[in-house]
Coordinates of C-alpha atoms in Angstrom, one line a residue:
G38 CA 62.2 39.9 21.4
P39 CA 64.1 37.2 22.2
F40 CA 64.2 34.0 19.7
L41 CA 61.2 31.5 20.7
K42 CA 60.6 28.1 19.2
R43 CA 57.5 27.9 17.4
L44 CA 56.6 25.2 19.9
D45 CA 57.0 27.9 23.4
R46 CA 55.3 30.6 21.0
G47 CA 52.0 28.7 21.7
A48 CA 48.7 29.6 19.5
S49 CA 47.8 32.8 20.4
D50 CA 44.1 32.9 19.6
S51 CA 43.8 36.5 19.9
K52 CA 46.6 36.9 16.9
F53 CA 45.3 35.4 13.6
T54 CA 43.8 36.7 10.3
N55 CA 42.9 33.1 8.5
V56 CA 39.1 32.9 9.3
F57 CA 37.3 29.3 9.0
V58 CA 33.6 29.6 8.0
K59 CA 31.4 26.6 7.9
N60 CA 27.8 25.9 7.2
L61 CA 27.6 27.4 3.9
A62 CA 25.1 27.1 1.4
E63 CA 25.9 25.1 -2.0
D64 CA 25.5 27.7 -4.2
V65 CA 27.9 30.3 -2.4
D66 CA 31.1 31.2 -4.6
D67 CA 34.4 32.5 -4.0
A68 CA 32.9 35.9 -4.8
A69 CA 29.6 35.7 -2.4
L70 CA 32.2 34.8 0.1
M71 CA 34.5 37.9 -0.4
K72 CA 31.4 40.1 0.1
L73 CA 29.9 38.4 3.0
A74 CA 33.9 38.8 4.3
E75 CA 34.3 42.7 3.3
E76 CA 31.7 43.6 5.6
Y77 CA 34.0 43.3 8.2
G78 CA 37.7 44.8 6.7
E79 CA 40.4 44.6 4.4
C80 CA 40.3 41.0 2.6
I81 CA 43.0 39.2 0.8
S82 CA 41.0 36.2 -0.1
A83 CA 38.2 33.9 0.3
V84 CA 38.3 30.3 -1.0
I85 CA 35.3 28.3 -0.9
M86 CA 36.6 24.6 -0.8
R87 CA 35.4 21.9 -3.5
D88 CA 35.6 18.6 -4.1
D89 CA 37.6 16.8 -6.9
K90 CA 34.1 17.1 -8.8
G91 CA 34.0 20.8 -8.2
K92 CA 31.0 20.6 -6.1
S93 CA 31.1 23.1 -3.0
K94 CA 32.1 21.3 0.5
C95 CA 30.2 24.1 2.1
F96 CA 32.9 25.6 4.0
G97 CA 35.8 28.1 3.2
F98 CA 38.4 30.2 4.5
I99 CA 39.1 33.9 4.4
N100 CA 42.5 35.6 4.9
Y101 CA 42.1 39.0 6.1
A102 CA 44.7 41.9 5.9
D103 CA 44.5 42.5 9.9
T104 CA 43.8 40.6 12.7
D105 CA 41.2 42.9 14.2
A106 CA 39.2 42.7 11.1
A107 CA 39.0 38.8 11.3
G108 CA 38.3 39.0 15.0
K109 CA 35.4 40.7 14.0
A110 CA 34.5 38.5 11.2
V111 CA 34.4 35.5 13.9
E112 CA 32.3 37.0 16.0
A113 CA 29.7 38.8 13.3
L114 CA 29.7 35.4 11.4
T115 CA 29.1 32.5 14.2
G116 CA 25.2 32.3 14.2
K117 CA 24.9 34.6 11.1
E118 CA 21.8 33.3 9.0
V119 CA 22.7 33.2 5.5
A120 CA 20.5 31.7 3.0
G121 CA 18.6 29.7 5.8
K122 CA 22.1 28.0 7.5
S123 CA 23.7 29.4 10.6
L124 CA 27.0 30.1 10.0
Y125 CA 30.2 29.1 12.0
A126 CA 33.0 31.1 12.1
G127 CA 36.3 30.4 14.1
R128 CA 40.3 30.8 13.6
A129 CA 41.6 28.7 10.9
Q130 CA 43.5 25.8 12.6
K131 CA 46.3 23.5 11.6
K132 CA 44.9 19.9 11.2
A133 CA 47.4 18.6 14.2
E134 CA 46.3 21.9 16.1
R135 CA 42.9 21.0 16.0
E136 CA 43.3 17.1 16.7
A137 CA 45.3 17.8 19.5
M138 CA 42.5 20.8 20.9
L139 CA 39.4 17.6 20.1
R140 CA 41.8 15.1 21.8
S141 CA 42.2 17.0 25.4
Q142 CA 38.2 18.1 25.0
F143 CA 37.8 14.4 25.1
E144 CA 40.0 13.8 27.3
E145 CA 38.3 16.4 29.9
K146 CA 35.0 14.5 28.9
R147 CA 36.2 11.1 29.3
A148 CA 37.9 12.1 33.0
E149 CA 34.6 13.9 33.9
R150 CA 32.6 10.9 33.2
L151 CA 35.0 8.6 34.8
Q152 CA 34.9 10.3 37.6
K153 CA 30.7 11.0 37.9
Y154 CA 30.5 7.4 37.9
Q155 CA 33.3 6.1 40.3
G156 CA 31.8 3.9 42.8
M157 CA 28.9 3.6 41.1
N158 CA 29.6 1.2 38.7
L159 CA 29.7 -2.6 39.9
Y160 CA 31.5 -5.3 37.9
I161 CA 29.8 -8.7 38.1
K162 CA 31.5 -12.0 37.3
N163 CA 30.8 -15.5 36.9
L164 CA 27.9 -15.1 35.4
H165 CA 25.9 -18.0 33.6
D166 CA 25.7 -18.0 30.1
E167 CA 21.9 -17.6 30.1
V168 CA 21.8 -14.4 32.0
T169 CA 20.6 -11.5 30.1
D170 CA 20.9 -7.9 30.8
D171 CA 17.2 -7.6 32.0
M172 CA 18.0 -10.5 34.6
L173 CA 21.2 -8.8 35.8
R174 CA 18.9 -5.8 36.1
E175 CA 15.8 -7.5 37.9
E176 CA 18.4 -9.4 40.4
F177 CA 20.0 -6.0 41.4
A178 CA 17.1 -3.7 41.5
P179 CA 16.3 -4.3 45.2
F180 CA 19.6 -2.6 45.9
G181 CA 18.4 0.8 44.5
S182 CA 18.0 2.8 41.1
I183 CA 19.8 1.2 38.2
T184 CA 20.7 3.3 35.5
S185 CA 22.0 0.9 33.2
A186 CA 22.8 -3.2 33.8
K187 CA 24.6 -4.9 30.6
V188 CA 26.3 -8.5 30.3
M189 CA 29.1 -8.3 27.9
A190 CA 28.9 -10.5 24.8
D191 CA 31.4 -11.3 22.2
D192 CA 30.7 -10.7 18.5
K193 CA 28.5 -14.0 18.0
G194 CA 26.1 -12.3 20.9
K195 CA 27.2 -15.5 23.4
S196 CA 28.1 -14.1 27.3
K197 CA 31.4 -13.6 28.1
G198 CA 30.3 -14.2 31.8
F199 CA 30.6 -10.5 33.1
G200 CA 28.7 -7.7 33.0
F201 CA 28.4 -4.2 34.7
V202 CA 25.5 -2.7 36.8
C203 CA 25.7 1.1 37.5
Y204 CA 23.3 3.2 40.2
T205 CA 22.4 6.3 40.8
S206 CA 24.7 6.6 44.0
H207 CA 27.6 5.3 45.5
E208 CA 25.7 4.3 48.4
E209 CA 23.1 2.3 46.6
A210 CA 26.4 0.5 44.8
T211 CA 27.9 -0.2 47.9
R212 CA 24.7 -1.7 49.3
A213 CA 24.6 -4.0 46.6

């Protein structure tokens, strides 16, 4: 086919030969991982990652000869009990790729939370320095069911003069 830049090719989840395995017991060595890996296809290498003292970090990488074996290994090893520990296996990812995926998941959850509490969280300003979270909750309780009430404070615990009250529904927040 025509030449495609690496970024345009995308990270195809279906075509991989390197498998990441975590939650391994500390006593699992390279040979034991290789033996476990060979059940699913031809294995080129299996390596347990170790710290600078040679102690196992309880995760490793398996490199298969073909993508089918790698796919079978991920399916079979995820959730498999080995030495009393439930394993996790997945496609080995570059650090930047993994960070981008985690960042997008975090942003999704954040947007979901914002959407969920939109119109239910009230900003309360001009609070006296003696007002506490409980006093804030007590004052706004007559308007509905409160999920949280928080007076914002500086690092010394002194009130910043504002806070938030979050209700269970949009209607309750509007009433308040």
